[in-house]
């Protein structure tokens, strides 16, 4: 390549061209990639509150699919206009906004992410129809039975009520231990050798489980009674898709301590 162009040093020509918006070929490719990522990120938003296990589900799913997104932290005491506009029915988090279209309810969001970015990253839901149905069944069970039982421990009045709540939760955990053995088929997660739909549904509560263990001085995941879940919980929390969005136990403990007592 000539070092001069029309009598001017090439460096001066390039400098002048850059001032007019010219981008060199190699840099142009990098510029396109950065612009693409920026546009992709602006096309996907998550409205949420970091300590929420339901918000965590959406964020884990997006991480598994390597989807860039903008996280908009909500103040639950004063919900944003965007949240009220995006979810006018329930007026709650999380909300996924993709190309200006809102998707609500955490497990629906997880399924949407799996389908909308089907060609990116591993599948979240099982490919087999029966395995998919089983995963959905246990995910619903986790929300209906597990979470309510976990809350009952923190809101129990008196030692007897707390003991009864703990026994109920342990019964639920024993059932989930059996579900883990059957769903995992000897692999590391409910979803097999990688985090799947049921892992996300149940695992999103592990931060609050740790808080309950700490504040109520009780051992819920036990190496003897629930050995599979005990090891699974460690693997889940250490996974790259999870560890950056899993809230710290002390932060959740402060949040629980500051919450008004249940009526």
PDB file of C-alpha atoms in Angstrom:
ATOM      1  CA  UNK A   1       0.000   0.000   0.000  1.00  0.00           C
ATOM      2  CA  UNK A   2       1.322   3.427  -0.936  1.00  0.00           C
ATOM      3  CA  UNK A   3       2.336   5.661   1.947  1.00  0.00           C
ATOM      4  CA  UNK A   4       0.886   8.714   0.142  1.00  0.00           C
ATOM      5  CA  UNK A   5      -2.485   9.442  -1.417  1.00  0.00           C
ATOM      6  CA  UNK A   6      -2.879  12.413  -3.760  1.00  0.00           C
ATOM      7  CA  UNK A   7       0.338  13.873  -2.433  1.00  0.00           C
ATOM      8  CA  UNK A   8      -0.656  13.511   1.230  1.00  0.00           C
ATOM      9  CA  UNK A   9       0.732  10.984   3.701  1.00  0.00           C
ATOM     10  CA  UNK A  10      -1.648   8.061   4.124  1.00  0.00           C
ATOM     11  CA  UNK A  11      -1.872   8.704   7.876  1.00  0.00           C
ATOM     12  CA  UNK A  12      -3.292  12.175   7.178  1.00  0.00           C
ATOM     13  CA  UNK A  13      -5.809  10.747   4.716  1.00  0.00           C
ATOM     14  CA  UNK A  14      -6.987   8.151   7.230  1.00  0.00           C
ATOM     15  CA  UNK A  15      -7.171  10.777   9.977  1.00  0.00           C
ATOM     16  CA  UNK A  16      -9.285  13.019   7.787  1.00  0.00           C
ATOM     17  CA  UNK A  17     -11.509  10.115   6.793  1.00  0.00           C
ATOM     18  CA  UNK A  18     -12.043   9.150  10.435  1.00  0.00           C
ATOM     19  CA  UNK A  19     -13.136  12.690  11.221  1.00  0.00           C
ATOM     20  CA  UNK A  20     -15.885  12.171   8.643  1.00  0.00           C
ATOM     21  CA  UNK A  21     -16.994   8.883  10.172  1.00  0.00           C
ATOM     22  CA  UNK A  22     -14.843   6.447   8.209  1.00  0.00           C
ATOM     23  CA  UNK A  23     -13.975   3.227  10.047  1.00  0.00           C
ATOM     24  CA  UNK A  24     -11.122   0.996   8.953  1.00  0.00           C
ATOM     25  CA  UNK A  25     -12.134  -2.545   7.794  1.00  0.00           C
ATOM     26  CA  UNK A  26     -10.941  -4.415  10.908  1.00  0.00           C
ATOM     27  CA  UNK A  27     -12.301  -1.795  13.258  1.00  0.00           C
ATOM     28  CA  UNK A  28     -15.520  -1.724  11.218  1.00  0.00           C
ATOM     29  CA  UNK A  29     -16.214  -5.372  12.020  1.00  0.00           C
ATOM     30  CA  UNK A  30     -15.574  -4.734  15.714  1.00  0.00           C
ATOM     31  CA  UNK A  31     -17.791  -1.662  15.569  1.00  0.00           C
ATOM     32  CA  UNK A  32     -20.617  -3.667  13.966  1.00  0.00           C
ATOM     33  CA  UNK A  33     -20.335  -6.344  16.654  1.00  0.00           C
ATOM     34  CA  UNK A  34     -20.429  -3.775  19.467  1.00  0.00           C
ATOM     35  CA  UNK A  35     -23.378  -2.013  17.844  1.00  0.00           C
ATOM     36  CA  UNK A  36     -25.167  -5.335  17.416  1.00  0.00           C
ATOM     37  CA  UNK A  37     -24.684  -6.218  21.087  1.00  0.00           C
ATOM     38  CA  UNK A  38     -25.789  -2.759  22.175  1.00  0.00           C
ATOM     39  CA  UNK A  39     -28.919  -2.969  20.044  1.00  0.00           C
ATOM     40  CA  UNK A  40     -29.643  -6.499  21.287  1.00  0.00           C
ATOM     41  CA  UNK A  41     -29.277  -5.385  24.878  1.00  0.00           C
ATOM     42  CA  UNK A  42     -31.587  -2.418  24.368  1.00  0.00           C
ATOM     43  CA  UNK A  43     -34.170  -4.771  22.820  1.00  0.00           C
ATOM     44  CA  UNK A  44     -34.323  -6.885  25.982  1.00  0.00           C
ATOM     45  CA  UNK A  45     -35.134  -5.491  29.400  1.00  0.00           C
ATOM     46  CA  UNK A  46     -35.964  -7.096  32.739  1.00  0.00           C
ATOM     47  CA  UNK A  47     -37.987  -5.183  35.297  1.00  0.00           C
ATOM     48  CA  UNK A  48     -37.260  -6.608  38.699  1.00  0.00           C
ATOM     49  CA  UNK A  49     -36.024  -6.486  42.265  1.00  0.00           C
ATOM     50  CA  UNK A  50     -32.687  -8.251  42.785  1.00  0.00           C
ATOM     51  CA  UNK A  51     -33.594 -10.220  45.944  1.00  0.00           C
ATOM     52  CA  UNK A  52     -36.714 -11.694  44.323  1.00  0.00           C
ATOM     53  CA  UNK A  53     -36.464 -15.419  43.522  1.00  0.00           C
ATOM     54  CA  UNK A  54     -38.960 -14.906  40.707  1.00  0.00           C
ATOM     55  CA  UNK A  55     -36.836 -12.219  39.070  1.00  0.00           C
ATOM     56  CA  UNK A  56     -33.822 -14.469  39.455  1.00  0.00           C
ATOM     57  CA  UNK A  57     -35.510 -17.084  37.277  1.00  0.00           C
ATOM     58  CA  UNK A  58     -35.697 -14.722  34.312  1.00  0.00           C
ATOM     59  CA  UNK A  59     -32.083 -13.636  34.738  1.00  0.00           C
ATOM     60  CA  UNK A  60     -30.754 -17.207  34.943  1.00  0.00           C
ATOM     61  CA  UNK A  61     -32.656 -18.191  31.796  1.00  0.00           C
ATOM     62  CA  UNK A  62     -31.235 -15.223  29.875  1.00  0.00           C
ATOM     63  CA  UNK A  63     -27.729 -16.047  31.099  1.00  0.00           C
ATOM     64  CA  UNK A  64     -28.071 -19.665  29.954  1.00  0.00           C
ATOM     65  CA  UNK A  65     -29.065 -18.402  26.518  1.00  0.00           C
ATOM     66  CA  UNK A  66     -26.263 -15.777  26.458  1.00  0.00           C
ATOM     67  CA  UNK A  67     -28.790 -12.986  25.927  1.00  0.00           C
ATOM     68  CA  UNK A  68     -27.635  -9.457  26.705  1.00  0.00           C
ATOM     69  CA  UNK A  69     -30.271  -7.460  28.582  1.00  0.00           C
ATOM     70  CA  UNK A  70     -30.821  -4.279  30.538  1.00  0.00           C
ATOM     71  CA  UNK A  71     -31.838  -4.802  34.161  1.00  0.00           C
ATOM     72  CA  UNK A  72     -34.133  -2.121  35.548  1.00  0.00           C
ATOM     73  CA  UNK A  73     -34.297  -2.269  39.347  1.00  0.00           C
ATOM     74  CA  UNK A  74     -37.767  -1.579  40.685  1.00  0.00           C
ATOM     75  CA  UNK A  75     -38.642   0.172  43.924  1.00  0.00           C
ATOM     76  CA  UNK A  76     -41.508  -1.965  45.183  1.00  0.00           C
ATOM     77  CA  UNK A  77     -42.734   0.838  47.425  1.00  0.00           C
ATOM     78  CA  UNK A  78     -43.214   3.025  44.374  1.00  0.00           C
ATOM     79  CA  UNK A  79     -43.686   0.976  41.228  1.00  0.00           C
ATOM     80  CA  UNK A  80     -42.509   2.541  38.001  1.00  0.00           C
ATOM     81  CA  UNK A  81     -44.813   3.699  35.268  1.00  0.00           C
ATOM     82  CA  UNK A  82     -43.132   1.210  32.928  1.00  0.00           C
ATOM     83  CA  UNK A  83     -43.963  -1.677  35.273  1.00  0.00           C
ATOM     84  CA  UNK A  84     -47.600  -0.627  35.663  1.00  0.00           C
ATOM     85  CA  UNK A  85     -47.883  -0.197  31.907  1.00  0.00           C
ATOM     86  CA  UNK A  86     -46.154  -3.508  31.142  1.00  0.00           C
ATOM     87  CA  UNK A  87     -48.093  -5.595  33.673  1.00  0.00           C
ATOM     88  CA  UNK A  88     -51.407  -3.807  34.259  1.00  0.00           C
ATOM     89  CA  UNK A  89     -53.185  -6.992  35.401  1.00  0.00           C
ATOM     90  CA  UNK A  90     -50.988  -8.125  38.314  1.00  0.00           C
ATOM     91  CA  UNK A  91     -48.780  -5.012  38.549  1.00  0.00           C
ATOM     92  CA  UNK A  92     -45.829  -7.080  39.762  1.00  0.00           C
ATOM     93  CA  UNK A  93     -42.353  -8.233  38.841  1.00  0.00           C
ATOM     94  CA  UNK A  94     -40.708  -9.782  36.953  1.00  0.00           C
ATOM     95  CA  UNK A  95     -41.496  -8.465  33.512  1.00  0.00           C
ATOM     96  CA  UNK A  96     -39.410  -9.296  30.457  1.00  0.00           C
ATOM     97  CA  UNK A  97     -39.658  -6.739  27.668  1.00  0.00           C
ATOM     98  CA  UNK A  98     -38.514  -8.046  24.286  1.00  0.00           C
ATOM     99  CA  UNK A  99     -38.841  -5.756  21.278  1.00  0.00           C
ATOM    100  CA  UNK A 100     -41.217  -3.557  23.314  1.00  0.00           C
ATOM    101  CA  UNK A 101     -43.508  -6.521  24.057  1.00  0.00           C
ATOM    102  CA  UNK A 102     -43.950  -7.456  27.739  1.00  0.00           C
ATOM    103  CA  UNK A 103     -43.948 -11.040  29.022  1.00  0.00           C
ATOM    104  CA  UNK A 104     -45.099 -11.592  32.622  1.00  0.00           C
ATOM    105  CA  UNK A 105     -44.935 -14.362  35.262  1.00  0.00           C
ATOM    106  CA  UNK A 106     -41.544 -15.903  36.036  1.00  0.00           C
ATOM    107  CA  UNK A 107     -41.983 -19.447  34.723  1.00  0.00           C
ATOM    108  CA  UNK A 108     -43.760 -18.183  31.599  1.00  0.00           C
ATOM    109  CA  UNK A 109     -40.778 -15.902  31.037  1.00  0.00           C
ATOM    110  CA  UNK A 110     -38.375 -18.850  31.364  1.00  0.00           C
ATOM    111  CA  UNK A 111     -40.333 -20.796  28.746  1.00  0.00           C
ATOM    112  CA  UNK A 112     -40.489 -17.740  26.478  1.00  0.00           C
ATOM    113  CA  UNK A 113     -36.718 -17.221  26.694  1.00  0.00           C
ATOM    114  CA  UNK A 114     -36.152 -20.887  25.848  1.00  0.00           C
ATOM    115  CA  UNK A 115     -38.355 -20.614  22.742  1.00  0.00           C
ATOM    116  CA  UNK A 116     -37.426 -17.102  21.584  1.00  0.00           C
ATOM    117  CA  UNK A 117     -33.692 -17.921  21.648  1.00  0.00           C
ATOM    118  CA  UNK A 118     -33.995 -21.594  20.752  1.00  0.00           C
ATOM    119  CA  UNK A 119     -30.851 -21.512  18.610  1.00  0.00           C
ATOM    120  CA  UNK A 120     -28.730 -19.905  21.329  1.00  0.00           C
ATOM    121  CA  UNK A 121     -27.349 -21.943  24.202  1.00  0.00           C
ATOM    122  CA  UNK A 122     -28.679 -25.228  25.569  1.00  0.00           C
ATOM    123  CA  UNK A 123     -32.396 -25.974  25.824  1.00  0.00           C
ATOM    124  CA  UNK A 124     -33.934 -25.184  29.207  1.00  0.00           C
ATOM    125  CA  UNK A 125     -37.004 -27.379  28.948  1.00  0.00           C
ATOM    126  CA  UNK A 126     -36.629 -31.113  28.260  1.00  0.00           C
ATOM    127  CA  UNK A 127     -37.075 -32.154  24.629  1.00  0.00           C
ATOM    128  CA  UNK A 128     -39.199 -35.168  25.538  1.00  0.00           C
ATOM    129  CA  UNK A 129     -42.921 -34.275  25.993  1.00  0.00           C
ATOM    130  CA  UNK A 130     -43.330 -36.462  29.080  1.00  0.00           C
ATOM    131  CA  UNK A 131     -40.175 -35.096  30.734  1.00  0.00           C
ATOM    132  CA  UNK A 132     -41.428 -31.568  29.959  1.00  0.00           C
ATOM    133  CA  UNK A 133     -44.763 -32.319  31.607  1.00  0.00           C
ATOM    134  CA  UNK A 134     -43.029 -33.747  34.685  1.00  0.00           C
ATOM    135  CA  UNK A 135     -40.770 -30.685  34.989  1.00  0.00           C
ATOM    136  CA  UNK A 136     -43.768 -28.360  34.769  1.00  0.00           C
ATOM    137  CA  UNK A 137     -45.665 -30.408  37.360  1.00  0.00           C
ATOM    138  CA  UNK A 138     -42.866 -30.171  39.918  1.00  0.00           C
ATOM    139  CA  UNK A 139     -42.241 -26.506  39.145  1.00  0.00           C
ATOM    140  CA  UNK A 140     -45.885 -25.783  39.972  1.00  0.00           C
ATOM    141  CA  UNK A 141     -45.558 -27.908  43.110  1.00  0.00           C
ATOM    142  CA  UNK A 142     -42.531 -25.895  44.207  1.00  0.00           C
ATOM    143  CA  UNK A 143     -44.472 -22.631  43.947  1.00  0.00           C
ATOM    144  CA  UNK A 144     -47.647 -23.968  45.548  1.00  0.00           C
ATOM    145  CA  UNK A 145     -46.190 -26.086  48.363  1.00  0.00           C
ATOM    146  CA  UNK A 146     -42.510 -25.362  48.860  1.00  0.00           C
ATOM    147  CA  UNK A 147     -42.597 -21.566  48.949  1.00  0.00           C
ATOM    148  CA  UNK A 148     -45.666 -21.363  51.174  1.00  0.00           C
ATOM    149  CA  UNK A 149     -44.128 -23.894  53.592  1.00  0.00           C
ATOM    150  CA  UNK A 150     -40.884 -21.892  53.674  1.00  0.00           C
ATOM    151  CA  UNK A 151     -42.759 -18.676  54.483  1.00  0.00           C
ATOM    152  CA  UNK A 152     -44.735 -20.433  57.225  1.00  0.00           C
ATOM    153  CA  UNK A 153     -41.519 -21.056  59.176  1.00  0.00           C
ATOM    154  CA  UNK A 154     -40.653 -17.366  59.286  1.00  0.00           C
ATOM    155  CA  UNK A 155     -44.186 -16.274  60.184  1.00  0.00           C
ATOM    156  CA  UNK A 156     -44.926 -19.012  62.733  1.00  0.00           C
ATOM    157  CA  UNK A 157     -45.984 -17.786  66.178  1.00  0.00           C
ATOM    158  CA  UNK A 158     -44.543 -19.889  68.963  1.00  0.00           C
ATOM    159  CA  UNK A 159     -42.254 -22.895  69.130  1.00  0.00           C
ATOM    160  CA  UNK A 160     -44.955 -25.474  68.365  1.00  0.00           C
ATOM    161  CA  UNK A 161     -46.166 -23.661  65.270  1.00  0.00           C
ATOM    162  CA  UNK A 162     -42.604 -23.268  64.015  1.00  0.00           C
ATOM    163  CA  UNK A 163     -41.820 -26.931  64.619  1.00  0.00           C
ATOM    164  CA  UNK A 164     -44.942 -27.957  62.716  1.00  0.00           C
ATOM    165  CA  UNK A 165     -43.983 -25.663  59.825  1.00  0.00           C
ATOM    166  CA  UNK A 166     -40.474 -27.127  59.719  1.00  0.00           C
ATOM    167  CA  UNK A 167     -41.839 -30.690  59.667  1.00  0.00           C
ATOM    168  CA  UNK A 168     -44.156 -29.779  56.798  1.00  0.00           C
ATOM    169  CA  UNK A 169     -41.301 -28.272  54.804  1.00  0.00           C
ATOM    170  CA  UNK A 170     -39.086 -31.307  55.376  1.00  0.00           C
ATOM    171  CA  UNK A 171     -41.889 -33.541  54.070  1.00  0.00           C
ATOM    172  CA  UNK A 172     -41.940 -31.434  50.911  1.00  0.00           C
ATOM    173  CA  UNK A 173     -38.148 -31.696  50.617  1.00  0.00           C
ATOM    174  CA  UNK A 174     -38.274 -35.492  50.882  1.00  0.00           C
ATOM    175  CA  UNK A 175     -40.706 -35.557  47.954  1.00  0.00           C
ATOM    176  CA  UNK A 176     -38.443 -33.228  45.980  1.00  0.00           C
ATOM    177  CA  UNK A 177     -35.464 -35.481  46.793  1.00  0.00           C
ATOM    178  CA  UNK A 178     -37.306 -38.355  45.159  1.00  0.00           C
ATOM    179  CA  UNK A 179     -38.188 -36.138  42.194  1.00  0.00           C
ATOM    180  CA  UNK A 180     -34.523 -35.187  41.830  1.00  0.00           C
ATOM    181  CA  UNK A 181     -33.420 -38.825  41.711  1.00  0.00           C
ATOM    182  CA  UNK A 182     -35.976 -39.605  38.997  1.00  0.00           C
ATOM    183  CA  UNK A 183     -35.612 -36.438  36.911  1.00  0.00           C
ATOM    184  CA  UNK A 184     -31.816 -36.198  37.021  1.00  0.00           C
ATOM    185  CA  UNK A 185     -31.326 -39.846  36.043  1.00  0.00           C
ATOM    186  CA  UNK A 186     -27.993 -39.877  37.818  1.00  0.00           C
ATOM    187  CA  UNK A 187     -26.797 -36.543  36.399  1.00  0.00           C
ATOM    188  CA  UNK A 188     -25.885 -33.345  38.271  1.00  0.00           C
ATOM    189  CA  UNK A 189     -29.157 -31.433  37.836  1.00  0.00           C
ATOM    190  CA  UNK A 190     -32.888 -31.983  37.556  1.00  0.00           C
ATOM    191  CA  UNK A 191     -32.388 -31.126  33.882  1.00  0.00           C
ATOM    192  CA  UNK A 192     -29.620 -33.690  33.408  1.00  0.00           C
ATOM    193  CA  UNK A 193     -26.009 -32.572  32.962  1.00  0.00           C
ATOM    194  CA  UNK A 194     -26.978 -28.894  32.856  1.00  0.00           C
ATOM    195  CA  UNK A 195     -29.407 -26.537  34.577  1.00  0.00           C
ATOM    196  CA  UNK A 196     -32.957 -26.937  33.294  1.00  0.00           C
ATOM    197  CA  UNK A 197     -36.483 -25.687  33.904  1.00  0.00           C
ATOM    198  CA  UNK A 198     -37.048 -27.353  37.274  1.00  0.00           C
ATOM    199  CA  UNK A 199     -33.568 -26.406  38.479  1.00  0.00           C
ATOM    200  CA  UNK A 200     -34.410 -22.757  37.844  1.00  0.00           C
ATOM    201  CA  UNK A 201     -37.865 -23.033  39.432  1.00  0.00           C
ATOM    202  CA  UNK A 202     -36.585 -24.609  42.658  1.00  0.00           C
ATOM    203  CA  UNK A 203     -33.055 -23.221  42.759  1.00  0.00           C
ATOM    204  CA  UNK A 204     -34.234 -19.621  42.728  1.00  0.00           C
ATOM    205  CA  UNK A 205     -35.450 -20.144  46.310  1.00  0.00           C
ATOM    206  CA  UNK A 206     -32.129 -21.383  47.686  1.00  0.00           C
ATOM    207  CA  UNK A 207     -31.056 -17.928  48.860  1.00  0.00           C
ATOM    208  CA  UNK A 208     -34.170 -17.666  50.999  1.00  0.00           C
ATOM    209  CA  UNK A 209     -33.709 -21.240  52.215  1.00  0.00           C
ATOM    210  CA  UNK A 210     -30.269 -20.277  53.523  1.00  0.00           C
ATOM    211  CA  UNK A 211     -31.749 -17.239  55.256  1.00  0.00           C
ATOM    212  CA  UNK A 212     -34.359 -19.416  56.939  1.00  0.00           C
ATOM    213  CA  UNK A 213     -31.678 -21.855  58.087  1.00  0.00           C
ATOM    214  CA  UNK A 214     -29.628 -18.997  59.518  1.00  0.00           C
ATOM    215  CA  UNK A 215     -32.354 -16.924  61.164  1.00  0.00           C
ATOM    216  CA  UNK A 216     -34.497 -19.790  62.438  1.00  0.00           C
ATOM    217  CA  UNK A 217     -31.534 -21.981  63.397  1.00  0.00           C
ATOM    218  CA  UNK A 218     -32.742 -25.021  61.506  1.00  0.00           C
ATOM    219  CA  UNK A 219     -31.111 -27.388  59.012  1.00  0.00           C
ATOM    220  CA  UNK A 220     -33.399 -27.933  56.031  1.00  0.00           C
ATOM    221  CA  UNK A 221     -31.171 -29.483  53.358  1.00  0.00           C
ATOM    222  CA  UNK A 222     -29.646 -32.449  55.127  1.00  0.00           C
ATOM    223  CA  UNK A 223     -26.854 -34.718  53.877  1.00  0.00           C
ATOM    224  CA  UNK A 224     -28.657 -37.723  55.364  1.00  0.00           C
ATOM    225  CA  UNK A 225     -32.343 -37.068  54.574  1.00  0.00           C
ATOM    226  CA  UNK A 226     -31.829 -35.277  51.264  1.00  0.00           C
ATOM    227  CA  UNK A 227     -28.304 -36.140  50.031  1.00  0.00           C
ATOM    228  CA  UNK A 228     -29.128 -35.565  46.372  1.00  0.00           C
ATOM    229  CA  UNK A 229     -30.600 -32.107  46.947  1.00  0.00           C
ATOM    230  CA  UNK A 230     -27.789 -31.187  49.328  1.00  0.00           C
ATOM    231  CA  UNK A 231     -25.139 -31.705  46.643  1.00  0.00           C
ATOM    232  CA  UNK A 232     -27.387 -30.333  43.887  1.00  0.00           C
ATOM    233  CA  UNK A 233     -27.819 -27.042  45.785  1.00  0.00           C
ATOM    234  CA  UNK A 234     -24.049 -26.563  45.965  1.00  0.00           C
ATOM    235  CA  UNK A 235     -23.649 -27.226  42.235  1.00  0.00           C
ATOM    236  CA  UNK A 236     -26.553 -24.961  41.333  1.00  0.00           C
ATOM    237  CA  UNK A 237     -25.305 -21.977  43.345  1.00  0.00           C
ATOM    238  CA  UNK A 238     -21.789 -22.353  41.928  1.00  0.00           C
ATOM    239  CA  UNK A 239     -22.956 -22.482  38.293  1.00  0.00           C
ATOM    240  CA  UNK A 240     -21.860 -19.624  36.043  1.00  0.00           C
ATOM    241  CA  UNK A 241     -25.472 -18.808  35.137  1.00  0.00           C
ATOM    242  CA  UNK A 242     -26.432 -18.460  38.798  1.00  0.00           C
ATOM    243  CA  UNK A 243     -23.606 -17.202  40.991  1.00  0.00           C
ATOM    244  CA  UNK A 244     -23.696 -13.583  39.795  1.00  0.00           C
ATOM    245  CA  UNK A 245     -27.436 -13.175  40.410  1.00  0.00           C
ATOM    246  CA  UNK A 246     -27.805 -15.194  43.628  1.00  0.00           C
ATOM    247  CA  UNK A 247     -28.290 -12.660  46.471  1.00  0.00           C
ATOM    248  CA  UNK A 248     -25.983 -12.786  49.493  1.00  0.00           C
ATOM    249  CA  UNK A 249     -27.494 -14.458  52.550  1.00  0.00           C
ATOM    250  CA  UNK A 250     -26.757 -11.480  54.810  1.00  0.00           C
ATOM    251  CA  UNK A 251     -28.517  -9.093  52.429  1.00  0.00           C
ATOM    252  CA  UNK A 252     -31.624 -11.280  52.365  1.00  0.00           C
ATOM    253  CA  UNK A 253     -31.509 -11.624  56.160  1.00  0.00           C
ATOM    254  CA  UNK A 254     -31.570  -7.827  56.525  1.00  0.00           C
ATOM    255  CA  UNK A 255     -34.474  -7.639  54.122  1.00  0.00           C
ATOM    256  CA  UNK A 256     -36.449 -10.263  56.022  1.00  0.00           C
ATOM    257  CA  UNK A 257     -35.691  -8.607  59.357  1.00  0.00           C
ATOM    258  CA  UNK A 258     -36.970  -5.262  58.066  1.00  0.00           C
ATOM    259  CA  UNK A 259     -40.181  -6.707  56.639  1.00  0.00           C
ATOM    260  CA  UNK A 260     -43.404  -6.061  58.616  1.00  0.00           C
ATOM    261  CA  UNK A 261     -44.758  -9.086  60.508  1.00  0.00           C
ATOM    262  CA  UNK A 262     -47.345 -11.220  58.733  1.00  0.00           C
ATOM    263  CA  UNK A 263     -50.920 -10.755  59.883  1.00  0.00           C
TER     264      UNK A 263
END
